[in-house]
Coordinates of C-alpha atoms and ligand atoms in Angstrom, one line a residue:
G9 CA -34.2 -64.8 -108.3
S10 CA -33.5 -68.3 -107.0
S11 CA -35.8 -71.0 -108.2
S12 CA -36.2 -72.8 -104.8
S13 CA -37.5 -70.2 -102.9
E14 CA -39.8 -68.9 -105.9
S15 CA -43.7 -69.6 -105.5
A16 CA -44.9 -72.4 -107.9
D17 CA -44.3 -71.1 -111.4
N18 CA -47.5 -69.9 -112.6
G19 CA -46.5 -70.4 -116.2
S20 CA -45.5 -67.3 -117.0
G21 CA -42.0 -67.2 -115.4
S22 CA -41.6 -66.6 -111.8
D23 CA -41.1 -62.7 -112.1
T24 CA -43.9 -61.6 -114.0
I25 CA -47.1 -61.5 -112.4
A26 CA -50.1 -63.4 -114.2
I27 CA -53.3 -61.0 -113.4
G28 CA -56.5 -62.2 -114.4
F29 CA -59.4 -59.4 -115.2
S30 CA -62.8 -59.4 -115.9
Q31 CA -64.3 -56.4 -117.6
V32 CA -67.8 -55.3 -117.3
G33 CA -68.1 -55.4 -121.2
A34 CA -67.5 -52.6 -123.9
E35 CA -70.9 -50.9 -123.3
S36 CA -69.8 -47.2 -123.4
G37 CA -66.6 -44.8 -124.2
W38 CA -65.9 -45.3 -120.6
R39 CA -65.5 -48.7 -120.7
A40 CA -63.5 -48.4 -123.9
A41 CA -61.0 -45.8 -122.5
N42 CA -60.5 -48.1 -119.1
T43 CA -60.3 -51.4 -120.7
K44 CA -57.7 -49.5 -123.4
D45 CA -55.7 -48.1 -120.3
I46 CA -55.3 -51.2 -118.1
Q47 CA -54.4 -53.2 -121.4
D48 CA -51.6 -50.6 -122.5
T49 CA -50.5 -50.5 -118.7
L50 CA -50.9 -54.5 -117.5
T51 CA -48.0 -55.3 -120.1
E52 CA -44.9 -57.8 -120.1
E53 CA -42.5 -54.7 -120.1
N54 CA -44.0 -53.9 -116.9
G55 CA -44.0 -57.1 -115.6
F56 CA -47.7 -58.4 -116.3
K57 CA -48.7 -61.5 -118.3
L58 CA -52.8 -60.1 -118.4
S59 CA -55.8 -62.6 -118.9
F60 CA -58.3 -60.3 -119.8
S61 CA -62.1 -60.8 -120.4
D62 CA -65.5 -58.9 -121.7
A63 CA -68.6 -60.0 -120.1
Q64 CA -70.8 -58.2 -121.8
Q65 CA -72.6 -56.5 -118.6
K66 CA -73.3 -60.2 -117.3
Q67 CA -72.6 -61.2 -113.7
E68 CA -72.6 -64.6 -114.4
N69 CA -70.0 -64.3 -117.4
Q70 CA -67.7 -62.7 -114.5
I71 CA -68.2 -65.1 -112.7
Q72 CA -67.2 -67.8 -115.1
A73 CA -63.9 -65.5 -116.1
L74 CA -62.8 -65.6 -112.1
R75 CA -63.2 -69.0 -111.7
S76 CA -61.4 -70.2 -115.1
Y77 CA -58.7 -67.5 -113.7
I78 CA -58.4 -69.4 -110.3
A79 CA -58.5 -72.8 -112.3
Q80 CA -55.2 -71.5 -114.0
G81 CA -53.9 -70.7 -110.7
V82 CA -53.3 -67.2 -111.7
D83 CA -50.9 -64.3 -108.8
V84 CA -53.5 -61.9 -108.7
L85 CA -57.3 -61.3 -109.8
A86 CA -58.9 -57.9 -110.7
F87 CA -62.2 -56.9 -111.5
S88 CA -64.8 -54.4 -112.2
P89 CA -68.1 -55.7 -110.5
V90 CA -70.9 -55.2 -113.0
V91 CA -73.5 -55.2 -109.9
E92 CA -72.8 -54.7 -106.0
T93 CA -73.7 -58.2 -104.9
G94 CA -73.6 -61.7 -105.4
W95 CA -69.7 -61.9 -105.5
D96 CA -69.3 -63.6 -101.8
A97 CA -69.2 -67.1 -103.3
V98 CA -66.3 -66.9 -105.6
L99 CA -64.2 -64.5 -103.6
Q100 CA -64.4 -67.2 -101.2
E101 CA -63.3 -69.5 -103.8
A102 CA -60.3 -67.1 -104.8
K103 CA -59.4 -66.6 -100.9
N104 CA -59.4 -70.6 -100.4
A105 CA -56.8 -70.6 -103.3
N106 CA -54.8 -67.9 -102.0
I107 CA -55.4 -65.4 -105.0
P108 CA -55.8 -61.8 -103.9
V109 CA -58.3 -59.9 -105.2
I110 CA -58.3 -56.5 -106.1
L111 CA -61.7 -54.5 -107.0
T112 CA -61.3 -51.4 -110.0
D113 CA -63.8 -49.1 -111.1
R114 CA -66.8 -50.5 -109.0
A115 CA -67.7 -51.4 -105.3
V116 CA -68.8 -54.6 -104.6
D117 CA -71.7 -55.0 -101.2
T118 CA -69.8 -57.8 -99.0
A119 CA -69.9 -58.5 -95.1
D120 CA -66.9 -59.7 -95.4
D121 CA -64.1 -56.9 -96.7
S122 CA -61.1 -59.7 -95.8
L123 CA -62.3 -61.0 -99.6
Y124 CA -60.5 -58.3 -101.6
E125 CA -57.4 -56.4 -101.0
S126 CA -58.4 -52.9 -102.7
F127 CA -60.8 -50.7 -104.1
I128 CA -59.8 -48.5 -107.1
G129 CA -62.5 -46.1 -107.9
S130 CA -64.3 -43.0 -108.2
D131 CA -66.6 -41.3 -105.4
F132 CA -69.9 -42.1 -106.8
V133 CA -71.9 -40.2 -104.7
E134 CA -69.5 -37.1 -104.7
E135 CA -70.1 -37.8 -108.7
G136 CA -73.8 -37.6 -108.3
Q137 CA -74.0 -34.9 -105.8
R138 CA -71.6 -32.3 -107.8
A139 CA -73.8 -32.9 -110.9
G140 CA -77.1 -32.3 -108.4
Q141 CA -75.3 -29.2 -107.0
W142 CA -74.7 -27.9 -110.3
V143 CA -78.4 -28.0 -111.2
A144 CA -79.3 -26.7 -107.9
D145 CA -77.0 -23.5 -108.2
N146 CA -78.4 -22.7 -111.7
F147 CA -82.0 -23.3 -110.9
K148 CA -82.3 -23.0 -107.1
D149 CA -85.9 -21.1 -107.0
E150 CA -86.9 -22.8 -110.0
E151 CA -89.9 -25.8 -110.1
L152 CA -87.6 -27.7 -112.2
K153 CA -89.0 -31.0 -113.3
V154 CA -86.1 -33.5 -114.0
V155 CA -85.7 -37.2 -115.6
E156 CA -83.6 -39.5 -114.5
L157 CA -81.4 -42.1 -117.0
Q158 CA -80.1 -44.4 -114.6
G159 CA -76.8 -46.9 -115.0
T160 CA -77.2 -50.2 -114.6
T161 CA -79.8 -51.2 -112.3
G162 CA -77.8 -52.7 -108.9
S163 CA -74.3 -51.1 -110.1
A164 CA -72.4 -48.9 -107.6
P165 CA -72.3 -46.0 -109.7
A166 CA -76.4 -46.3 -110.6
I167 CA -76.6 -46.9 -106.9
D168 CA -74.8 -43.8 -105.4
R169 CA -74.6 -41.0 -108.4
K170 CA -78.6 -41.5 -108.0
E171 CA -78.5 -41.1 -104.0
G172 CA -75.6 -37.9 -104.9
F173 CA -78.0 -36.0 -106.9
E174 CA -81.2 -36.5 -104.5
K175 CA -78.8 -35.0 -101.1
A176 CA -78.0 -31.9 -103.4
I177 CA -81.4 -31.4 -104.7
A178 CA -83.1 -31.7 -101.3
G179 CA -85.0 -28.5 -99.6
T180 CA -85.0 -26.7 -103.3
D181 CA -87.9 -26.7 -105.8
I182 CA -86.3 -29.2 -108.2
K183 CA -88.3 -32.4 -109.0
V184 CA -87.0 -35.8 -110.6
V185 CA -90.4 -36.5 -111.7
D186 CA -89.3 -39.9 -113.9
S187 CA -86.3 -42.2 -113.5
Q188 CA -85.4 -45.3 -115.4
T189 CA -82.4 -47.5 -116.1
G190 CA -80.5 -46.8 -120.0
D191 CA -78.2 -49.3 -118.9
F192 CA -74.9 -47.0 -119.7
T193 CA -75.5 -47.3 -123.3
R194 CA -76.6 -44.8 -125.9
A195 CA -79.5 -47.3 -127.3
G196 CA -80.9 -47.1 -123.6
G197 CA -80.4 -43.7 -122.9
K198 CA -82.3 -42.8 -126.4
Q199 CA -84.9 -45.5 -126.0
V200 CA -86.0 -44.0 -122.3
M201 CA -85.8 -40.6 -123.3
E202 CA -88.4 -40.7 -125.9
G203 CA -90.2 -42.7 -123.7
F204 CA -90.4 -40.0 -121.0
L205 CA -90.5 -37.2 -123.9
N206 CA -94.3 -39.3 -124.6
S207 CA -95.4 -39.3 -121.4
H208 CA -93.8 -36.0 -120.3
D209 CA -94.5 -32.2 -122.0
D210 CA -92.8 -30.5 -119.1
I211 CA -88.8 -31.6 -118.9
D212 CA -86.2 -28.9 -118.3
L213 CA -83.3 -31.2 -117.3
V214 CA -82.2 -34.8 -117.7
F215 CA -79.7 -35.9 -115.3
A216 CA -77.8 -39.2 -117.1
H217 CA -75.4 -41.1 -115.1
N218 CA -73.3 -41.0 -118.1
D219 CA -72.1 -39.4 -120.9
D220 CA -73.5 -41.8 -123.6
M221 CA -77.2 -42.0 -122.2
G222 CA -76.7 -38.3 -122.3
L223 CA -76.0 -38.6 -125.9
G224 CA -78.7 -40.9 -126.7
A225 CA -81.2 -38.3 -125.0
I226 CA -79.8 -35.7 -127.4
E227 CA -81.0 -38.0 -130.5
A228 CA -84.2 -38.4 -129.0
I229 CA -84.7 -35.0 -128.3
E230 CA -83.6 -33.6 -131.5
A231 CA -86.0 -36.3 -133.2
A232 CA -89.0 -34.5 -130.8
G233 CA -88.1 -31.0 -132.4
K234 CA -86.4 -29.8 -129.3
K235 CA -83.2 -28.0 -128.6
P236 CA -80.9 -30.0 -126.4
G237 CA -78.8 -27.9 -124.1
E238 CA -81.3 -25.0 -124.5
D239 CA -85.3 -26.3 -124.2
I240 CA -84.0 -29.2 -122.3
K241 CA -81.0 -28.9 -120.2
I242 CA -78.4 -32.0 -119.8
V243 CA -75.8 -32.7 -117.3
T244 CA -73.9 -36.0 -117.0
I245 CA -71.2 -37.8 -115.7
D246 CA -68.0 -39.3 -117.3
A247 CA -66.4 -36.5 -119.2
V248 CA -65.1 -38.9 -122.2
K249 CA -64.6 -37.3 -125.6
D250 CA -68.0 -37.7 -127.3
G251 CA -69.7 -36.2 -124.3
M252 CA -67.1 -32.8 -124.0
Q253 CA -67.7 -32.4 -127.8
A254 CA -71.3 -32.0 -126.9
L255 CA -70.6 -30.0 -124.3
A256 CA -68.7 -27.8 -126.0
D257 CA -71.0 -27.5 -128.4
G258 CA -74.2 -26.5 -126.3
K259 CA -76.0 -29.3 -126.9
I260 CA -74.7 -31.1 -122.8
N261 CA -74.4 -28.2 -120.1
Y262 CA -72.6 -29.5 -117.3
I263 CA -70.6 -33.1 -117.0
V264 CA -68.7 -34.3 -114.0
E265 CA -65.8 -36.3 -114.8
C266 CA -65.4 -40.1 -113.6
N267 CA -61.8 -40.4 -114.9
P268 CA -61.3 -44.1 -116.5
L269 CA -57.4 -44.4 -116.3
L270 CA -57.4 -46.9 -113.3
G271 CA -54.1 -48.8 -115.3
A272 CA -51.2 -47.5 -112.9
D273 CA -53.0 -47.5 -109.8
L274 CA -53.7 -51.3 -110.3
A275 CA -50.6 -52.2 -111.7
E276 CA -48.9 -50.5 -108.5
V277 CA -51.4 -52.3 -106.3
A278 CA -51.2 -56.0 -108.0
K279 CA -47.3 -55.3 -107.5
K280 CA -47.2 -54.6 -103.8
V281 CA -50.2 -57.4 -103.0
V282 CA -48.0 -60.0 -105.1
A283 CA -44.7 -59.0 -102.8
G284 CA -46.9 -59.0 -99.6
E285 CA -47.0 -55.6 -98.6
S286 CA -49.5 -54.0 -97.1
V287 CA -52.1 -52.0 -99.6
E288 CA -54.8 -49.0 -98.8
K289 CA -58.4 -50.6 -98.9
R290 CA -59.7 -47.8 -100.6
I291 CA -58.2 -46.1 -103.7
V292 CA -59.8 -42.8 -104.5
V293 CA -59.4 -41.8 -108.0
E294 CA -59.8 -37.5 -108.4
D295 CA -62.7 -36.4 -110.8
A296 CA -62.9 -32.7 -112.2
A297 CA -66.0 -31.4 -113.6
F298 CA -66.6 -29.2 -116.7
T299 CA -68.6 -26.1 -118.0
Q300 CA -69.3 -25.6 -121.3
E301 CA -66.2 -22.8 -121.6
E302 CA -63.8 -25.2 -119.7
A303 CA -64.7 -28.3 -122.4
E304 CA -63.9 -25.8 -125.3
K305 CA -60.7 -25.3 -123.3
A306 CA -59.8 -29.3 -122.2
L307 CA -60.8 -30.9 -125.2
P308 CA -57.7 -30.4 -127.3
D309 CA -55.7 -32.2 -124.5
R310 CA -58.5 -35.3 -123.7
K311 CA -56.6 -38.3 -123.4
Y312 CA -60.3 -40.2 -123.4
Ligands
GZL22 C1 -67.7 -45.9 -113.8 C2 -68.4 -46.8 -114.8 C3 -69.8 -46.4 -115.3 C4 -69.6 -45.4 -116.4 C5 -70.2 -45.5 -117.2 O1 -67.0 -46.0 -113.3 O2 -68.5 -47.9 -113.9 O3 -69.7 -47.4 -116.2 O4 -70.2 -44.3 -115.4 C6 -70.0 -47.2 -117.4 O5 -70.1 -44.7 -118.9 O6 -70.5 -48.0 -118.8
ZN23 ZN1 -94.7 -34.4 -116.7

């Protein structure tokens, strides 16, 4: 376009969108798939100059990255907030700098939702509810003892998945007898499950907020001489390849998907926002769910 009307050059040529993205970390298979999709989609040929950073699951690193992108004068900011609270200051700084913000994957808890343009991600309450509903449907009259491996404390998926699961089992004899965070990692899930196995000899089912913690629980259950998927049932959320393989192998009993492929929606929303077009405040990503049989069929074509 004509140079005079273009916005101040963002150092990447006026038609390319300079986007700063702060990623939670690299804690799980889901995160790896999400990162790959964003980096494969927000490319030069798609009209983007992507600055990407990994915060190792620390909020202060995310805030630091967002501030550096604001200082660089990017056209748009995007991030997946590791926890729900503590973002108002940096979001206000972005607003003061006229840099629009897009949330992907996880939500923030803010009184002023003018601080971001759009939130693109799954409905985590529904994911927890679908997991709980499968348990309620399959064990409705049993006094089932459940232990819960929670995601990162204070994160939207951990808060919402717990809420959804509890809603689904309300009114049944299913009881969550222990619940602790494994921080969405395999190592965390294994360590917490070892603790649960030491303090409970009556565990019937594990509800893990993601596949990676479920895979860690499998290691702990097998080390204790029990059969995962049989002696102790396992229900998880994500449906990444390793989780789906364990499901097909009968070590996990049910998985609710959490689609990590958010790159296309992010690219579309970023282009509209930079062009000054209105965008939907909330874009809900659709998720599927898989039994052991369905995993066998789906595995060959799984993209992640
Ligand atoms: C969910 C995402 C969660 C995944 C975990 O959208 O935020 O974080 O369920 C990941 O695997 O670590
Ligand atoms: Zn017990």
